[in-house]
Short mmCIF file of C-alpha atoms in Angstrom, two decimals:
data_model
loop_
_atom_site.label_atom_id
_atom_site.label_comp_id
_atom_site.label_asym_id
_atom_site.label_seq_id
_atom_site.Cartn_x
_atom_site.Cartn_y
_atom_site.Cartn_z
CA MET A 270 22.75 -66.92 -14.05
CA ALA A 271 20.01 -69.11 -15.21
CA ALA A 272 22.50 -71.69 -16.30
CA ASN A 273 23.64 -72.06 -12.74
CA MET A 274 20.26 -72.68 -11.25
CA ASP A 275 19.28 -76.10 -10.28
CA THR A 276 15.90 -76.57 -11.91
CA GLY A 277 14.89 -79.48 -9.71
CA ALA A 278 11.13 -79.29 -9.05
CA THR A 279 11.47 -79.28 -5.28
CA ALA A 280 14.50 -76.89 -5.00
CA PRO A 281 12.55 -73.53 -4.69
CA GLU A 282 10.58 -74.65 -1.70
CA TYR A 283 13.77 -74.98 0.32
CA VAL A 284 14.77 -71.37 0.25
CA GLU A 285 13.76 -67.82 -0.03
CA ALA A 286 12.29 -66.80 -3.43
CA THR A 287 14.59 -63.79 -3.92
CA ASP A 288 17.88 -64.65 -5.55
CA LYS A 289 21.15 -62.79 -5.16
CA PRO A 290 23.43 -61.62 -7.97
CA GLU A 291 26.40 -63.71 -8.76
CA GLY A 292 28.64 -60.70 -9.20
CA PRO A 293 30.03 -60.55 -5.62
CA VAL A 294 30.90 -64.25 -5.87
CA ALA A 295 32.77 -63.74 -9.13
CA ALA A 296 34.56 -60.82 -7.52
CA ALA A 297 35.63 -62.88 -4.58
CA ILE A 298 36.88 -65.77 -6.76
CA LEU A 299 38.86 -63.44 -9.04
CA ALA A 300 40.40 -61.58 -6.07
CA ALA A 301 41.59 -64.87 -4.60
CA GLY A 302 43.44 -65.60 -7.87
CA ILE A 303 44.92 -62.10 -7.88
CA GLY A 304 46.06 -62.60 -4.30
CA ALA A 305 47.68 -65.94 -5.14
CA LEU A 306 49.48 -64.40 -8.19
CA ALA A 307 50.72 -61.50 -6.02
CA LEU A 308 52.26 -63.95 -3.52
CA GLY A 309 53.99 -65.81 -6.32
CA VAL A 310 55.26 -62.62 -8.06
CA LEU A 311 56.53 -61.11 -4.79
CA THR A 312 58.31 -64.37 -3.82
CA THR A 313 60.10 -64.53 -7.12
CA LEU A 314 60.93 -60.80 -7.20
CA ALA A 315 62.39 -60.99 -3.63
CA GLU A 316 64.63 -63.75 -4.82
CA ALA A 317 65.70 -62.00 -7.94
CA SER A 318 66.42 -58.53 -6.52
CA GLN A 319 68.16 -57.68 -3.27
CA PRO A 320 66.58 -54.19 -3.03
CA ILE A 321 63.11 -55.72 -3.29
CA LYS A 322 64.06 -58.32 -0.72
CA ASP A 323 65.27 -55.58 1.60
CA PHE A 324 62.02 -53.59 0.97
CA LEU A 325 59.91 -56.54 1.90
CA ASN A 326 61.77 -57.09 5.12
CA PHE A 327 59.20 -55.47 7.42
CA TYR A 328 60.38 -57.23 10.53
CA ASP A 329 63.86 -58.63 10.91
CA PRO A 330 63.06 -61.84 12.86
CA VAL A 331 60.62 -62.90 10.07
CA GLY A 332 62.66 -61.49 7.18
CA PRO A 333 61.27 -60.74 3.69
CA LEU A 334 58.41 -63.27 4.33
CA SER A 335 56.76 -60.54 6.42
CA GLY A 336 56.44 -58.17 3.45
CA LYS A 337 55.66 -60.77 0.91
CA THR A 338 52.64 -62.11 2.79
CA THR A 339 51.49 -58.70 4.03
CA TRP A 340 51.55 -57.27 0.48
CA ALA A 341 49.86 -60.38 -0.97
CA VAL A 342 47.10 -60.13 1.57
CA ALA A 343 46.82 -56.43 0.94
CA VAL A 344 46.60 -56.87 -2.83
CA TRP A 345 43.95 -59.63 -2.38
CA LEU A 346 41.75 -57.49 -0.13
CA VAL A 347 42.05 -54.33 -2.27
CA ALA A 348 41.32 -56.37 -5.43
CA TRP A 349 38.35 -57.91 -3.63
CA VAL A 350 36.95 -54.56 -2.60
CA VAL A 351 37.43 -53.03 -6.05
CA LEU A 352 36.02 -56.02 -7.93
CA HIS A 353 33.13 -56.19 -5.50
CA LEU A 354 32.20 -52.57 -6.09
CA ILE A 355 32.37 -53.21 -9.87
CA TYR A 356 30.42 -56.50 -9.92
CA ARG A 357 28.16 -56.30 -6.80
CA SER A 358 24.88 -55.79 -8.63
CA LYS A 359 25.73 -57.44 -11.89
CA PRO A 360 24.48 -60.88 -12.99
CA VAL A 361 28.00 -61.96 -13.89
CA GLU A 362 28.56 -65.71 -14.37
CA SER A 363 31.33 -66.90 -12.17
CA ARG A 364 32.31 -69.64 -14.60
CA LEU A 365 34.89 -67.44 -16.30
CA ALA A 366 35.98 -65.94 -13.02
CA LEU A 367 36.80 -69.42 -11.76
CA ALA A 368 38.70 -70.34 -14.97
CA VAL A 369 40.75 -67.15 -14.76
CA SER A 370 41.31 -67.55 -11.01
CA LEU A 371 42.55 -71.13 -11.33
CA VAL A 372 45.07 -69.96 -13.90
CA LEU A 373 46.22 -67.14 -11.55
CA ILE A 374 46.34 -69.63 -8.61
CA GLY A 375 48.44 -71.93 -10.74
CA LEU A 376 50.85 -69.09 -11.60
CA GLY A 377 50.95 -68.16 -8.00
CA VAL A 378 51.92 -71.72 -7.00
CA VAL A 379 54.69 -71.75 -9.64
CA GLY A 380 56.00 -68.45 -8.25
CA THR A 381 56.23 -69.94 -4.80
CA PHE A 382 57.77 -73.20 -5.93
CA PRO A 383 61.45 -73.12 -4.74
CA VAL A 384 62.83 -74.80 -7.93
CA PHE A 385 61.31 -71.95 -9.94
CA PHE A 386 61.97 -68.86 -7.80
CA GLN A 387 65.46 -69.89 -6.76
CA ALA A 388 66.40 -69.99 -10.46
CA PHE A 389 66.14 -66.29 -10.37
CA ALA A 390 68.62 -65.85 -7.47
CA PRO A 391 71.72 -63.85 -8.45
CA ALA A 392 74.71 -66.10 -9.15
CA GLU A 393 77.09 -66.33 -6.03
CA MET B 154 55.06 -94.05 55.11
CA LEU B 155 54.03 -96.87 52.86
CA ASP B 156 50.75 -95.75 51.44
CA THR B 157 50.72 -96.71 47.72
CA LEU B 158 51.51 -99.42 45.39
CA ARG B 159 53.56 -99.10 42.29
CA VAL B 160 53.36 -101.77 39.61
CA HIS B 161 56.59 -102.60 37.86
CA GLY B 162 56.24 -104.69 34.81
CA ILE B 163 53.89 -107.60 34.81
CA GLY B 164 53.15 -108.82 38.36
CA ALA B 165 56.11 -106.98 40.09
CA VAL B 166 54.59 -104.86 42.92
CA ARG B 167 56.30 -102.95 45.67
CA PHE B 168 55.45 -100.36 48.26
CA VAL B 169 56.71 -96.76 47.81
CA SER B 170 56.63 -93.90 50.22
CA ARG B 171 54.47 -90.71 49.76
CA GLU B 172 57.70 -88.60 49.36
CA ASN B 173 59.03 -90.90 46.64
CA ARG B 174 55.68 -90.89 44.91
CA LEU B 175 55.49 -87.07 44.94
CA CYS B 176 58.99 -86.86 43.67
CA SER B 177 58.22 -89.21 40.93
CA VAL B 178 55.06 -87.30 39.97
CA GLU B 179 56.93 -84.00 39.88
CA LYS B 180 59.60 -85.60 37.67
CA ALA B 181 56.88 -86.96 35.37
CA VAL B 182 55.20 -83.60 35.18
CA ALA B 183 58.54 -81.95 34.42
CA GLN B 184 59.22 -84.43 31.66
CA MET B 185 55.73 -83.79 30.20
CA SER B 186 55.91 -79.97 30.25
CA LEU B 187 56.37 -77.96 27.11
CA THR B 188 58.85 -75.23 26.44
CA HIS B 189 57.57 -71.91 25.29
CA HIS B 190 58.63 -72.75 21.72
CA GLU B 191 57.01 -76.20 21.84
CA PHE B 192 53.80 -74.70 23.16
CA TRP B 193 53.38 -72.29 20.17
CA THR B 194 54.47 -75.01 17.79
CA LEU B 195 51.63 -77.05 19.22
CA VAL B 196 49.12 -74.20 18.88
CA HIS B 197 50.28 -73.57 15.31
CA GLY B 198 50.26 -77.13 14.09
CA MET B 199 47.89 -79.12 16.30
CA VAL B 200 45.31 -76.74 17.79
CA PHE B 201 44.64 -74.77 14.59
CA GLY B 202 45.51 -77.83 12.51
CA ALA B 203 42.79 -79.91 14.32
CA VAL B 204 40.19 -77.25 13.80
CA PHE B 205 41.19 -76.92 10.23
CA LEU B 206 40.79 -80.69 9.59
CA LEU B 207 37.36 -80.75 11.42
CA GLY B 208 36.25 -77.68 9.42
CA PHE B 209 37.36 -79.22 6.17
CA THR B 210 35.71 -82.55 6.87
CA GLY B 211 32.38 -80.87 7.79
CA GLY B 212 32.57 -78.34 4.90
CA LEU B 213 33.47 -80.95 2.35
CA GLU B 214 30.56 -83.22 3.39
CA GLY B 215 28.21 -80.25 3.55
CA LEU B 216 29.21 -79.00 0.16
CA TRP B 217 29.19 -82.48 -1.48
CA SER B 218 25.70 -83.45 -0.24
CA LEU B 219 24.00 -80.02 -0.71
CA ARG B 220 21.82 -81.28 -3.57
CA PRO B 221 18.05 -81.02 -3.80
CA HIS B 222 17.31 -84.68 -4.45
CA GLN B 223 19.19 -85.71 -1.28
CA MET B 224 17.54 -83.19 1.13
CA THR B 225 14.30 -82.47 2.88
CA PRO B 226 13.49 -78.77 3.46
CA GLU B 227 14.27 -79.20 7.13
CA GLY B 228 17.50 -81.04 6.25
CA VAL B 229 18.62 -78.19 4.09
CA ARG B 230 18.30 -75.60 6.88
CA GLY B 231 20.27 -77.72 9.29
CA LYS B 232 22.77 -78.61 6.60
CA ALA B 233 23.28 -74.95 5.60
CA LEU B 234 23.97 -74.01 9.23
CA ARG B 235 26.48 -76.76 9.68
CA LEU B 236 28.09 -75.90 6.40
CA LYS B 237 28.45 -72.24 7.38
CA ILE B 238 30.08 -73.32 10.70
CA GLY B 239 32.38 -75.76 8.97
CA VAL B 240 33.74 -73.50 6.25
CA THR B 241 34.06 -70.49 8.67
CA ALA B 242 35.95 -72.62 11.18
CA MET B 243 38.26 -73.78 8.47
CA ALA B 244 38.96 -70.23 7.29
CA ILE B 245 39.57 -69.00 10.85
CA ALA B 246 41.83 -72.00 11.61
CA ALA B 247 43.74 -71.47 8.35
CA TRP B 248 44.40 -67.76 9.24
CA GLY B 249 45.35 -68.81 12.79
CA THR B 250 47.82 -71.32 11.41
CA VAL B 251 49.59 -68.97 8.94
CA LEU B 252 49.65 -66.01 11.33
CA THR B 253 51.19 -68.02 14.27
CA GLY B 254 53.43 -69.89 11.91
CA THR B 255 54.86 -66.82 10.26
CA TRP B 256 54.93 -64.27 13.05
CA VAL B 257 55.52 -66.53 16.12
CA VAL B 258 57.20 -69.83 15.20
CA TYR B 259 59.10 -68.90 12.03
CA PRO B 260 61.42 -66.32 13.79
CA TRP B 261 62.60 -69.11 16.14
CA TYR B 262 63.10 -71.50 13.22
CA ARG B 263 65.32 -69.09 11.34
CA GLU B 264 67.16 -67.51 14.35
CA ALA B 265 70.79 -66.90 13.56
CA VAL B 266 72.12 -69.24 16.28
CA PRO B 267 73.81 -72.58 15.82
CA ASP B 268 71.01 -74.64 17.38
CA SER B 269 68.06 -73.10 15.48
CA PRO B 270 66.35 -75.66 13.20
CA ARG B 271 67.45 -73.70 10.07
CA SER B 272 71.08 -73.71 11.23
CA ILE B 273 70.97 -77.42 12.02
CA LEU B 274 69.42 -78.28 8.71
CA LEU B 275 71.88 -76.16 6.65
CA ALA B 276 74.87 -77.44 8.59
CA ASP B 277 74.59 -80.82 7.06
CA PRO B 278 74.35 -81.15 3.21
CA ALA B 279 72.23 -84.24 3.71
CA THR B 280 69.48 -82.23 5.39
CA ALA B 281 69.97 -78.81 3.66
CA GLU B 282 67.21 -79.52 1.16
CA TRP B 283 64.68 -79.75 3.96
CA HIS B 284 65.28 -75.99 4.24
CA HIS B 285 65.99 -75.03 0.62
CA PHE B 286 62.96 -76.89 -0.75
CA GLY B 287 60.68 -77.95 2.07
CA MET B 288 60.59 -74.94 4.31
CA GLU B 289 60.92 -72.43 1.42
CA TRP B 290 57.88 -73.90 -0.21
CA LYS B 291 55.95 -74.44 2.96
CA GLU B 292 56.32 -70.92 4.28
CA HIS B 293 54.91 -69.45 1.04
CA VAL B 294 52.37 -71.86 -0.32
CA ALA B 295 50.55 -72.10 3.08
CA TRP B 296 49.35 -68.57 2.62
CA LEU B 297 47.14 -69.60 -0.32
CA SER B 298 45.02 -71.76 2.02
CA PRO B 299 43.35 -69.01 4.08
CA ILE B 300 42.77 -66.87 1.03
CA LEU B 301 40.91 -69.67 -0.70
CA ALA B 302 39.17 -70.83 2.47
CA THR B 303 37.87 -67.30 3.06
CA THR B 304 36.58 -67.17 -0.48
CA VAL B 305 34.62 -70.29 0.03
CA ALA B 306 33.34 -69.09 3.40
CA PHE B 307 32.18 -65.90 1.66
CA ILE B 308 30.29 -67.81 -0.98
CA VAL B 309 28.55 -70.08 1.52
CA LEU B 310 27.66 -67.22 3.86
CA TYR B 311 26.48 -65.08 0.94
CA TYR B 312 24.07 -67.67 -0.46
CA GLY B 313 23.30 -69.67 2.64
CA ALA B 314 20.69 -72.37 2.12
CA SER B 315 19.93 -71.10 -1.42
CA LEU B 316 23.43 -72.47 -2.51
CA ILE B 317 21.39 -75.71 -3.03
CA ARG B 318 19.94 -73.99 -6.17
CA HIS B 319 23.31 -73.04 -7.58
CA ASP B 320 24.88 -76.38 -8.56
CA ARG B 321 27.71 -74.74 -10.45
CA LEU B 322 28.65 -72.46 -7.64
CA ARG B 323 28.49 -75.46 -5.23
CA LYS B 324 30.98 -77.25 -7.46
CA THR B 325 33.13 -74.13 -7.71
CA SER B 326 33.23 -73.81 -3.87
CA LEU B 327 34.21 -77.58 -3.74
CA VAL B 328 37.15 -76.95 -6.06
CA LEU B 329 38.43 -73.94 -4.09
CA PHE B 330 37.80 -75.69 -0.82
CA VAL B 331 39.79 -78.73 -1.84
CA LEU B 332 42.59 -76.56 -3.16
CA ALA B 333 42.75 -74.77 0.19
CA PHE B 334 43.12 -78.05 1.91
CA VAL B 335 45.75 -79.35 -0.56
CA PHE B 336 47.97 -76.14 -0.01
CA ALA B 337 47.60 -76.55 3.75
CA ALA B 338 48.33 -80.24 3.53
CA VAL B 339 51.63 -79.59 1.65
CA ALA B 340 52.63 -77.07 4.27
CA GLY B 341 51.58 -79.37 7.10
CA LEU B 342 53.42 -82.29 5.70
CA PHE B 343 56.69 -80.35 5.27
CA GLY B 344 56.19 -78.80 8.69
CA ALA B 345 55.86 -82.23 10.37
CA LEU B 346 58.83 -83.69 8.42
CA ILE B 347 61.06 -80.69 9.10
CA THR B 348 60.19 -80.73 12.85
CA LYS B 349 61.08 -84.46 12.88
CA THR B 350 64.44 -83.72 11.26
CA ALA B 351 65.26 -80.52 13.27
CA PRO B 352 62.79 -79.98 16.21
CA LEU B 353 62.16 -76.55 17.56
CA VAL B 354 62.83 -76.79 21.32
#
């Protein structure tokens, strides 16, 4: 935590003296990565498996995108709540959380990239 | 009744009747009206899009300049408030964009009728990739934007003005904020190009 503090001489006079733990921020950052990964995984799975595609089709006019996005948002929110409860009062540094989250976001982007997920489509 | 002047080109002036003028106005209004689909496409892309861009601009400037050596105490408080408004507006606009895009506009795009944009694009091999690559990527990657924008909004609202003392977190927020913008920009760019190729009317 201390490593994150700006030690500029004038900084403390700007704001309240009490400082908040960094745990909730680390939890939010990690949860974002998990949500992004969930979207990528669901997108690829829906392309690879017809039963999964059908399962994710919550609403016919929208198709499987309805389920992919609903589940990804649900996974993100549940992960955020769980991680928040775990880290809420802990002085966790968010540096590692950001690194992990960026990797997860990268994997999520790969999973939503058409050239990647369409490679898993069953041969016609 | 000759009660108005109409200008045709440079210097060409002639009198027109009130009836003709009203008819002309009605025609112009009819030509300027939006269909139900066009209205929602406008809300999706331009209303939320404009708020998103404004929020991003304000948020980026706020996060970038939130440094002790650049601020007076009074400046920090004002900056923190504007930063909160900017990042929150961007998050709300991002959610508005993906929700209207997925649940309102997208069903019209993919409707199984010959004149839906999807059908038009797929009917011609020269335009099919706009769907297979452009739309397929856009409809998914756009959803990363509100998730990241919400995360940044949480960090800014959680720390408030004291974010100025957390330089690493300020930089972390900047990274996530720019990523949220990049993903939205990819989606927005493909949305604009696809609409140009096969408009939703």
